[in-house]
Short mmCIF file of C-alpha atoms in Angstrom, two decimals:
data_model
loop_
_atom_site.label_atom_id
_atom_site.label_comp_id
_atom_site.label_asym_id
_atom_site.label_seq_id
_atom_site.Cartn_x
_atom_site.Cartn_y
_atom_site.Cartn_z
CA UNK A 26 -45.39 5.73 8.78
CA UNK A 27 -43.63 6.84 12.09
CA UNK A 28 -40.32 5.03 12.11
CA UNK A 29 -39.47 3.06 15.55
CA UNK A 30 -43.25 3.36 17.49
CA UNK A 31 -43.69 2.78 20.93
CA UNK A 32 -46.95 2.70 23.03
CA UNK A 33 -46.85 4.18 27.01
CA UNK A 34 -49.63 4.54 29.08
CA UNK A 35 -49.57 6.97 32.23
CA UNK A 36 -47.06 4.61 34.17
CA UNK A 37 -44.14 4.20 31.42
CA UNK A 38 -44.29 7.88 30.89
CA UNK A 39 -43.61 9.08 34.03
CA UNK A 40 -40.89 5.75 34.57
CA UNK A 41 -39.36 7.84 31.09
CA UNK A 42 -39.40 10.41 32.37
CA UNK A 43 -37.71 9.82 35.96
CA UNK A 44 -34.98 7.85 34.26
CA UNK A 45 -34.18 10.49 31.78
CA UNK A 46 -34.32 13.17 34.37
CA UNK A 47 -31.39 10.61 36.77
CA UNK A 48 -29.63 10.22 33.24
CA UNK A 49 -29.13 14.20 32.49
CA UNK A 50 -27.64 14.73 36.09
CA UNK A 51 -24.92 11.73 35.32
CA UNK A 52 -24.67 13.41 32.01
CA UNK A 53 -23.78 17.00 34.07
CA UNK A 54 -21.18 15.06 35.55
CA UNK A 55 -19.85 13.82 32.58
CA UNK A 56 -19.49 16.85 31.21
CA UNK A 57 -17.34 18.37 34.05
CA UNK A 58 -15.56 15.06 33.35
CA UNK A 59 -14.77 16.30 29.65
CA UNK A 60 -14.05 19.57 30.45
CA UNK A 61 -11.32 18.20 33.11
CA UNK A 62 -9.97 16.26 30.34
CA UNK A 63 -9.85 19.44 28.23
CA UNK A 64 -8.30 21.59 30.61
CA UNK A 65 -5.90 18.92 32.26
CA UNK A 66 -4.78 18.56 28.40
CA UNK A 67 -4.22 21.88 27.92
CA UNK A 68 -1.83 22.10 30.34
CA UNK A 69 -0.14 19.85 29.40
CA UNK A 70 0.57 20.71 25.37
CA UNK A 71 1.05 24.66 27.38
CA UNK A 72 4.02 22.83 29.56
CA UNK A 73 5.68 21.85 26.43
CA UNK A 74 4.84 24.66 23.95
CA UNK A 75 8.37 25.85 24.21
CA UNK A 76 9.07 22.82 21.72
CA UNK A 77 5.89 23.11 19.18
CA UNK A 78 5.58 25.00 16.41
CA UNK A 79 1.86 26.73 16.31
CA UNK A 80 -1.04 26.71 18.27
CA UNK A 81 -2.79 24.11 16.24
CA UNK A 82 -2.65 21.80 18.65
CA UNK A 83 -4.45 23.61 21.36
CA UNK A 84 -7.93 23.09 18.67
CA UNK A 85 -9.08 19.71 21.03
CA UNK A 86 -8.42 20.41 24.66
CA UNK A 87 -10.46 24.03 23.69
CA UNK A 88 -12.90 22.15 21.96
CA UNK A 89 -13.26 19.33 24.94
CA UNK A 90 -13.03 22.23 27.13
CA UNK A 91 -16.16 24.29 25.14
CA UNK A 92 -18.40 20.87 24.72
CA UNK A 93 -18.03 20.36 28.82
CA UNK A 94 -19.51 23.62 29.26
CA UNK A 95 -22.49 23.08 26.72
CA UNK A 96 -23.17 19.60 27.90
CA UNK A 97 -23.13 20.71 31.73
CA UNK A 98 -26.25 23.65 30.02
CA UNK A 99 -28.00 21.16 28.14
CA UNK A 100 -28.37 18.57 30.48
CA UNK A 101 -29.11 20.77 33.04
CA UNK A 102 -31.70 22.39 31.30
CA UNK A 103 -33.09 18.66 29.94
CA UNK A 104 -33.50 17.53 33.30
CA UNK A 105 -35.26 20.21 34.64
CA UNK A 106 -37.47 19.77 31.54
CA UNK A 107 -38.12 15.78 32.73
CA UNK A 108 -38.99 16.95 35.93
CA UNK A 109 -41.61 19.28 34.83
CA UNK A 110 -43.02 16.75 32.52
CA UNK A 111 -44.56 14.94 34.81
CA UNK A 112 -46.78 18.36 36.06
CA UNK A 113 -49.35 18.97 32.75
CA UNK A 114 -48.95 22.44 33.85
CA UNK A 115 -45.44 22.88 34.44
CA UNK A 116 -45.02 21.08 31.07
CA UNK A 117 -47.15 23.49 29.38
CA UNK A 118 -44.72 26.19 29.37
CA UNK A 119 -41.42 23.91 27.80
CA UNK A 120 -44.25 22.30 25.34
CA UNK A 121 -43.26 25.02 22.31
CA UNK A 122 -39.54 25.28 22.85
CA UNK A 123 -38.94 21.38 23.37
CA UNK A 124 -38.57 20.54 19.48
CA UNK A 125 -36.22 23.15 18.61
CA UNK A 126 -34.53 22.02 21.57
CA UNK A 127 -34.03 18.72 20.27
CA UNK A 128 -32.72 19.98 16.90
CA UNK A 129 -30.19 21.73 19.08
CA UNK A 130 -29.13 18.89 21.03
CA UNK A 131 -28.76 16.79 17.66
CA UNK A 132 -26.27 19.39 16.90
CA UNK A 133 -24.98 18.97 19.81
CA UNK A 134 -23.91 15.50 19.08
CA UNK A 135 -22.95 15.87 16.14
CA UNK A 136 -20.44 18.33 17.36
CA UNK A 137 -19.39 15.95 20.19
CA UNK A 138 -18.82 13.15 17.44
CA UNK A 139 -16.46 15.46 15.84
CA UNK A 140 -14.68 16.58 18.55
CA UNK A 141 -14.22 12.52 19.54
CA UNK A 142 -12.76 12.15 16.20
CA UNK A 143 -10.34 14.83 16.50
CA UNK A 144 -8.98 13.14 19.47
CA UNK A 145 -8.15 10.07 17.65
CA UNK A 146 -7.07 11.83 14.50
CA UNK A 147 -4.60 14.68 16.10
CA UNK A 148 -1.74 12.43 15.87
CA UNK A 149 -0.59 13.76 12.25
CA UNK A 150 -0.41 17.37 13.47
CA UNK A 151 0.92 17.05 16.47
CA UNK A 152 3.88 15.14 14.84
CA UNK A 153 4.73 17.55 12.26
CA UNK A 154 4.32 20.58 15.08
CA UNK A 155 7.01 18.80 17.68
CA UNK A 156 9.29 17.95 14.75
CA UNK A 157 9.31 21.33 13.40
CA UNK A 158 9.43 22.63 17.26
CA UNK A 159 12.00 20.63 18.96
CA UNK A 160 14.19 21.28 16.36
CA UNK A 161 14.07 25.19 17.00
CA UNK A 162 14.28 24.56 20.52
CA UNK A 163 17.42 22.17 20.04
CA UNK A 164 19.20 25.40 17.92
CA UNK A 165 18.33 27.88 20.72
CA UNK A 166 19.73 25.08 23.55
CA UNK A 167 23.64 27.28 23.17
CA UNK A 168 21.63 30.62 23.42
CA UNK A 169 21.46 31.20 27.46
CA UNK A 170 22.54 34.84 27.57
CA UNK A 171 20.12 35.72 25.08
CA UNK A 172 16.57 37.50 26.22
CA UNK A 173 13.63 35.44 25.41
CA UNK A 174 15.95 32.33 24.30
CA UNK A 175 18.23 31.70 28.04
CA UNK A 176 15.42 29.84 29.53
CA UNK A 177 15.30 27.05 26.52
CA UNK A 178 18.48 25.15 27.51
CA UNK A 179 16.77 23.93 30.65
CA UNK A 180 13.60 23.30 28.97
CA UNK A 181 15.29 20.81 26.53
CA UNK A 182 17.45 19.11 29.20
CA UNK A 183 14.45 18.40 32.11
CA UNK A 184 12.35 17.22 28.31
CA UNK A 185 15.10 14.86 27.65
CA UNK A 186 15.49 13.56 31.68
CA UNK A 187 11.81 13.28 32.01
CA UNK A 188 10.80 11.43 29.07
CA UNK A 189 13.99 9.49 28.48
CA UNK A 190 15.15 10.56 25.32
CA UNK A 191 17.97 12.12 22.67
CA UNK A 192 17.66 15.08 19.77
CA UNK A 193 14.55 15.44 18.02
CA UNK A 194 14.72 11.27 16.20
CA UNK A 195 18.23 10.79 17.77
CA UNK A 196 21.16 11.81 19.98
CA UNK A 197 23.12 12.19 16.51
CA UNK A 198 20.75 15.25 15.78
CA UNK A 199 23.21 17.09 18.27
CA UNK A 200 26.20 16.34 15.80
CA UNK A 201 24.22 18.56 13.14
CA UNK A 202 24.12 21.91 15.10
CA UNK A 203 26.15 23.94 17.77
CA UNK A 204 24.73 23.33 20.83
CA UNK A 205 27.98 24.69 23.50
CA UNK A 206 27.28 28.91 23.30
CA UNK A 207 30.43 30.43 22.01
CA UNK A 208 30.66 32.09 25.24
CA UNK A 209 32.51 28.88 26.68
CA UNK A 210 34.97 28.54 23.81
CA UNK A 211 38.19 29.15 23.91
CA UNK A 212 39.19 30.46 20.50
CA UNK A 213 43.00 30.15 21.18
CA UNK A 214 43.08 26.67 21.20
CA UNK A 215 43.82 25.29 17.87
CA UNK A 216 41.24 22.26 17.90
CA UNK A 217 38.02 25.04 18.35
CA UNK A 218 39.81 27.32 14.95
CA UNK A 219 39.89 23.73 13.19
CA UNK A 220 36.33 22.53 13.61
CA UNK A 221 35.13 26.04 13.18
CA UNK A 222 36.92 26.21 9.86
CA UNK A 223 36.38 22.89 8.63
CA UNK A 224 32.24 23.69 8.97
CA UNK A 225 30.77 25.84 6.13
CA UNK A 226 28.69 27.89 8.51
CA UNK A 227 31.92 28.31 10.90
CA UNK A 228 29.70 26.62 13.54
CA UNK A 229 31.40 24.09 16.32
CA UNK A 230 30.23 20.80 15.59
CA UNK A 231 31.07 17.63 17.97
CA UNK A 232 30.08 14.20 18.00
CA UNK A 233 29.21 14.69 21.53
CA UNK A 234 25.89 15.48 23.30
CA UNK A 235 23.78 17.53 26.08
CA UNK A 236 24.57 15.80 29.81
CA UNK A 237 20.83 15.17 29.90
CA UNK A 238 21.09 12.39 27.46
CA UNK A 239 22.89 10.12 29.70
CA UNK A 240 20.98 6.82 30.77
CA UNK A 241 21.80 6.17 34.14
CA UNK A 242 21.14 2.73 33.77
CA UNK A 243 24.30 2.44 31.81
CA UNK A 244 27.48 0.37 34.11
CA UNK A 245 30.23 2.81 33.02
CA UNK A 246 30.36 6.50 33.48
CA UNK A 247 28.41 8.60 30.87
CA UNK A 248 30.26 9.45 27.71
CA UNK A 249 29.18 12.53 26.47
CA UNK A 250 32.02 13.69 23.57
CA UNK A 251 33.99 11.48 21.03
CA UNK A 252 30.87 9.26 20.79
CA UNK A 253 31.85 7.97 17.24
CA UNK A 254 35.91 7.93 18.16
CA UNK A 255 36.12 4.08 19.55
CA UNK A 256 40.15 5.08 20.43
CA UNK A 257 39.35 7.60 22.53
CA UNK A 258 37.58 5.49 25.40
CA UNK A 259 38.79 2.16 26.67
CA UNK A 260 36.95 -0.99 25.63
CA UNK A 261 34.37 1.10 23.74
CA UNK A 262 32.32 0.40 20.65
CA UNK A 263 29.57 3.21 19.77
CA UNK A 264 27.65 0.97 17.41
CA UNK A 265 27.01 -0.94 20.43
CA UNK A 266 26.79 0.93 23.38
CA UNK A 267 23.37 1.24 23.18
CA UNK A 268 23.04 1.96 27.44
CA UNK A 269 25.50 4.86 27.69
CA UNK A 270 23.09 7.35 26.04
CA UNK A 271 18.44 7.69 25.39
CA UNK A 272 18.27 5.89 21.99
CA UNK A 273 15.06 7.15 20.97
CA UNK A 274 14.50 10.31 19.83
CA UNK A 275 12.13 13.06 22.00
CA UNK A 276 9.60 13.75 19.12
CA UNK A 277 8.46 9.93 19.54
CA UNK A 278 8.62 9.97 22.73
CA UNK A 279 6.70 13.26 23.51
CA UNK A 280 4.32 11.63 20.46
CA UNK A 281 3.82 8.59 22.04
CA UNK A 282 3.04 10.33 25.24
CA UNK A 283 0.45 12.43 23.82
CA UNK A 284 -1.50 9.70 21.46
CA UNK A 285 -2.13 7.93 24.63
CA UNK A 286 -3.44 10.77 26.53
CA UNK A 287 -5.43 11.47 23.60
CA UNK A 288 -6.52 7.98 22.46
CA UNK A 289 -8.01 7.89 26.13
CA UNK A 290 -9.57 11.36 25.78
CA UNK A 291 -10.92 10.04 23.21
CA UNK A 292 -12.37 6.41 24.33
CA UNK A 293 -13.79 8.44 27.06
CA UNK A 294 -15.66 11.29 24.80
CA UNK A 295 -16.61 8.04 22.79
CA UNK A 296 -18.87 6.56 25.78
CA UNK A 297 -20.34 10.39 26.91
CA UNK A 298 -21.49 10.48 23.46
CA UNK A 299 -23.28 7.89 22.82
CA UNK A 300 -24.79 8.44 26.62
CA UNK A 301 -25.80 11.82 24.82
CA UNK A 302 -27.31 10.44 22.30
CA UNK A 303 -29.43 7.91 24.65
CA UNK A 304 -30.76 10.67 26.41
CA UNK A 305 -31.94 12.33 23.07
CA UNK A 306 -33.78 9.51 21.88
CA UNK A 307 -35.65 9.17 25.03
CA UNK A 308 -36.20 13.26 25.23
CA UNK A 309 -37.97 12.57 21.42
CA UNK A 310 -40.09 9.39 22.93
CA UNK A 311 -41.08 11.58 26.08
CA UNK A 312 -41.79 14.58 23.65
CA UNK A 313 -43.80 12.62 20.90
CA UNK A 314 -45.66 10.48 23.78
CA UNK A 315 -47.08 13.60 26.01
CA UNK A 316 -47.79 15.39 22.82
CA UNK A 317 -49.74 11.81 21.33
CA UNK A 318 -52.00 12.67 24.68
CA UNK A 319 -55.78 12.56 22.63
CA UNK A 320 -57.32 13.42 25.87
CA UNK A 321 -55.13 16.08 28.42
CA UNK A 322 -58.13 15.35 31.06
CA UNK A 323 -56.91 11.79 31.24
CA UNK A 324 -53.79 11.31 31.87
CA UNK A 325 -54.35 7.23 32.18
CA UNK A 326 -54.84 7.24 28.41
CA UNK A 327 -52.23 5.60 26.20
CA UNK A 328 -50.21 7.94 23.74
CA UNK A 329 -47.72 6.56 20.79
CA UNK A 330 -44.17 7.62 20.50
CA UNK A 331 -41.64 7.26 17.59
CA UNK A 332 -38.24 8.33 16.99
CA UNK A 333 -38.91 9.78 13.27
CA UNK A 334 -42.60 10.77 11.93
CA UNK A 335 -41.89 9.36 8.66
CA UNK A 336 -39.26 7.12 7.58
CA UNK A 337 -35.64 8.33 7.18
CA UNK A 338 -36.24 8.50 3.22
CA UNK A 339 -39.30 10.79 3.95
CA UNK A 340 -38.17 12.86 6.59
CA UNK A 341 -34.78 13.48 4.20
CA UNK A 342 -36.66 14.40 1.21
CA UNK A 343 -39.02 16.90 3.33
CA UNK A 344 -35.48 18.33 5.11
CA UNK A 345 -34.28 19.04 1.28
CA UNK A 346 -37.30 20.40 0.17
CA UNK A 347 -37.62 22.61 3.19
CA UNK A 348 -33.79 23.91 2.54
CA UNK A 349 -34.88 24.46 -1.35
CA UNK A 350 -37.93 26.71 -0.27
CA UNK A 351 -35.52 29.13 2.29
CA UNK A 352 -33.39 29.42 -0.79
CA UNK A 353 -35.76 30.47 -2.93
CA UNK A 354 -37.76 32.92 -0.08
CA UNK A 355 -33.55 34.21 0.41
CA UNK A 356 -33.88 34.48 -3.50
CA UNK A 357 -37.09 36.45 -3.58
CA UNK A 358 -36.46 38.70 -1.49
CA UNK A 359 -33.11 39.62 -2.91
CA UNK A 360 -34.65 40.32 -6.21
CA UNK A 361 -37.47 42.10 -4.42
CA UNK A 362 -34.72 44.63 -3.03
CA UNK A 363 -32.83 44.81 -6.10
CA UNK A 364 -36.05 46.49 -7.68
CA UNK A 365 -36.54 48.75 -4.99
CA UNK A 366 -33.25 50.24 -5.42
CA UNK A 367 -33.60 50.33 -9.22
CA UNK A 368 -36.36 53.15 -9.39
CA UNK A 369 -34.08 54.93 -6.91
CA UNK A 370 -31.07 55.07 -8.93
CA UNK A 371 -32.89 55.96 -11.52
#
């Protein structure tokens, strides 16, 4: 039994199709809508990649890029198959391709599904790529006469101006590496040979940090060095002067950045799909009710359509049995070859 029937006469035909053929052209635009998305994206991960690890995190924008492109062709192509459904003649011609076309646009969905997903679910990677990232960057901040490295130092200080922030969690990440390039030590003094010798790596560590992390919001001057020596500042307490420097680190803040760009990437992919999917159910009404025609002579007759020609059960069971008979034809003819090259060999 056909699962989800409908009847249409002449007049709800042609209605179908006219509204399907208006809903592919909004569907065109919403696919240069998710490629826009993609690409704008994409710029935006490429503006930072400087501070992420891999390329892992370029997999969505090129997918949201790719499924603009293919929903722009389908649609298209479904729309100019609405139109011509309405000529007998016209239709005549799109009548042998249309149900492999709809297989292909399930697909299609499927794929967009996915990709929607991905946009909700990218938040792990991301994470662990900035984490591992800004921490290389932060190591390479001291290296500014050094090719391929002298550009980084700028990189990390506009990051930590534009989005507000400290280190990779923390301003105290700075404490943990030498970030001041040797070149602007002075290795007479006695202070720089001290710290120098009192670090295992004979790095120059301070408890001070990057201009770039000063909050300009705070009502004294910045304090950049000393930041855990209350003595050397007047009326100073670091455990509470929260305002002088960004108190949260730059890997939540780029995160935080990026899951909302992506949660509404993804909101938006969300609606376009199940648009998508819409417009297939009517393109397998429209294809089941011209092809339900008894009479072609008379186009006034009524024709039945249905989503499914059997239930979901049935039409499962006959996809399974139809993907256990290519196995065994794939089998056959293996065998088949096999004994052809026997007699050869021998």
């Amino acid at each position: 039994m056909a699962l989800l029937k409908v009847k249409f006469d002449q007049k709800k035909r042609v209605k179908l199709a006219q509204g399907l053929w208006l809903m592919n052209w909004f569907s065109v635009l919403a696919g240069i809508i998710i490629f826009s998305l993609g690409l704008f994206l994409k710029i935006e991960l490429r503006k930072r990649s400087d501070v992420m690890n891999n390329s892992e995190s370029h997999f969505v924008p090129n997918s949201l890029i790719g499924m603009g492109l293919l929903s722009c062709v389908f649609n298209s192509l479904a729309g100019k198959i609405c139109y011509d459904a309405l000529d007998p003649a016209k239709y005549a011609k799109w009548k042998p391709w249309l149900k492999p076309y709809l297989a292909v646009c399930v697909l299609f969905n499927i794929a967009l599904l996915l990709v929607t997903l991905c946009c909700f679910l990218m938040r792990g990677s991301l994470e662990s790529t900035l984490a591992h990232g800004l921490k290389n960057g932060m190591k390479y901040y001291r290296d500014t006469d050094t090719p391929g490295r002298c550009f980084m130092k700028k990189t990390i200080d506009m990051l930590q101006i534009e989005f507000k922030c400290c280190g990779n969690n923390g301003f105290r990440d700075w404490f943990e590496i030498q970030w001041i390039s040797n070149r602007y030590l002075d290795f007479s003094s006695k202070e720089v040979k001290d710290r120098i010798k009192s670090n295992v790596d004979g790095r120059y560590l301070v408890d001070g940090v990057p201009f770039s992390c000063c909050n300009p919001s705070s009502p004294r001057p910045c304090i950049q060095y000393q930041l855990t020596n209350n003595s050397a500042h007047y009326s100073y307490d670091h455990q509470t002067e929260e305002l002088n420097l960004w108190v949260n680190g730059c890997r939540a803040a780029l995160l935080s950045y990026y899951s909302s760009l992506m949660n509404s990437m993804g909101a938006v992919t969300l609606l376009v799909w199940l648009f998508e999917v819409t417009i297939t159910i009517g393109l397998r009404y429209l294809h089941t009710a011209l092809e339900g025609v008894s009479n072609p002579e008379d186009p006034e007759c009524e024709s039945e359509g249905w989503l499914l020609e059997k239930s979901v059960l049935e039409t499962w069971k006959a996809f399974l049995e139809s993907l256990k008979k290519l196995g065994k034809s794939n089998q056959v003819e293996a065998e088949g070859a096999d004994a052809g090259q026997a007699p050869e060999a021998g």
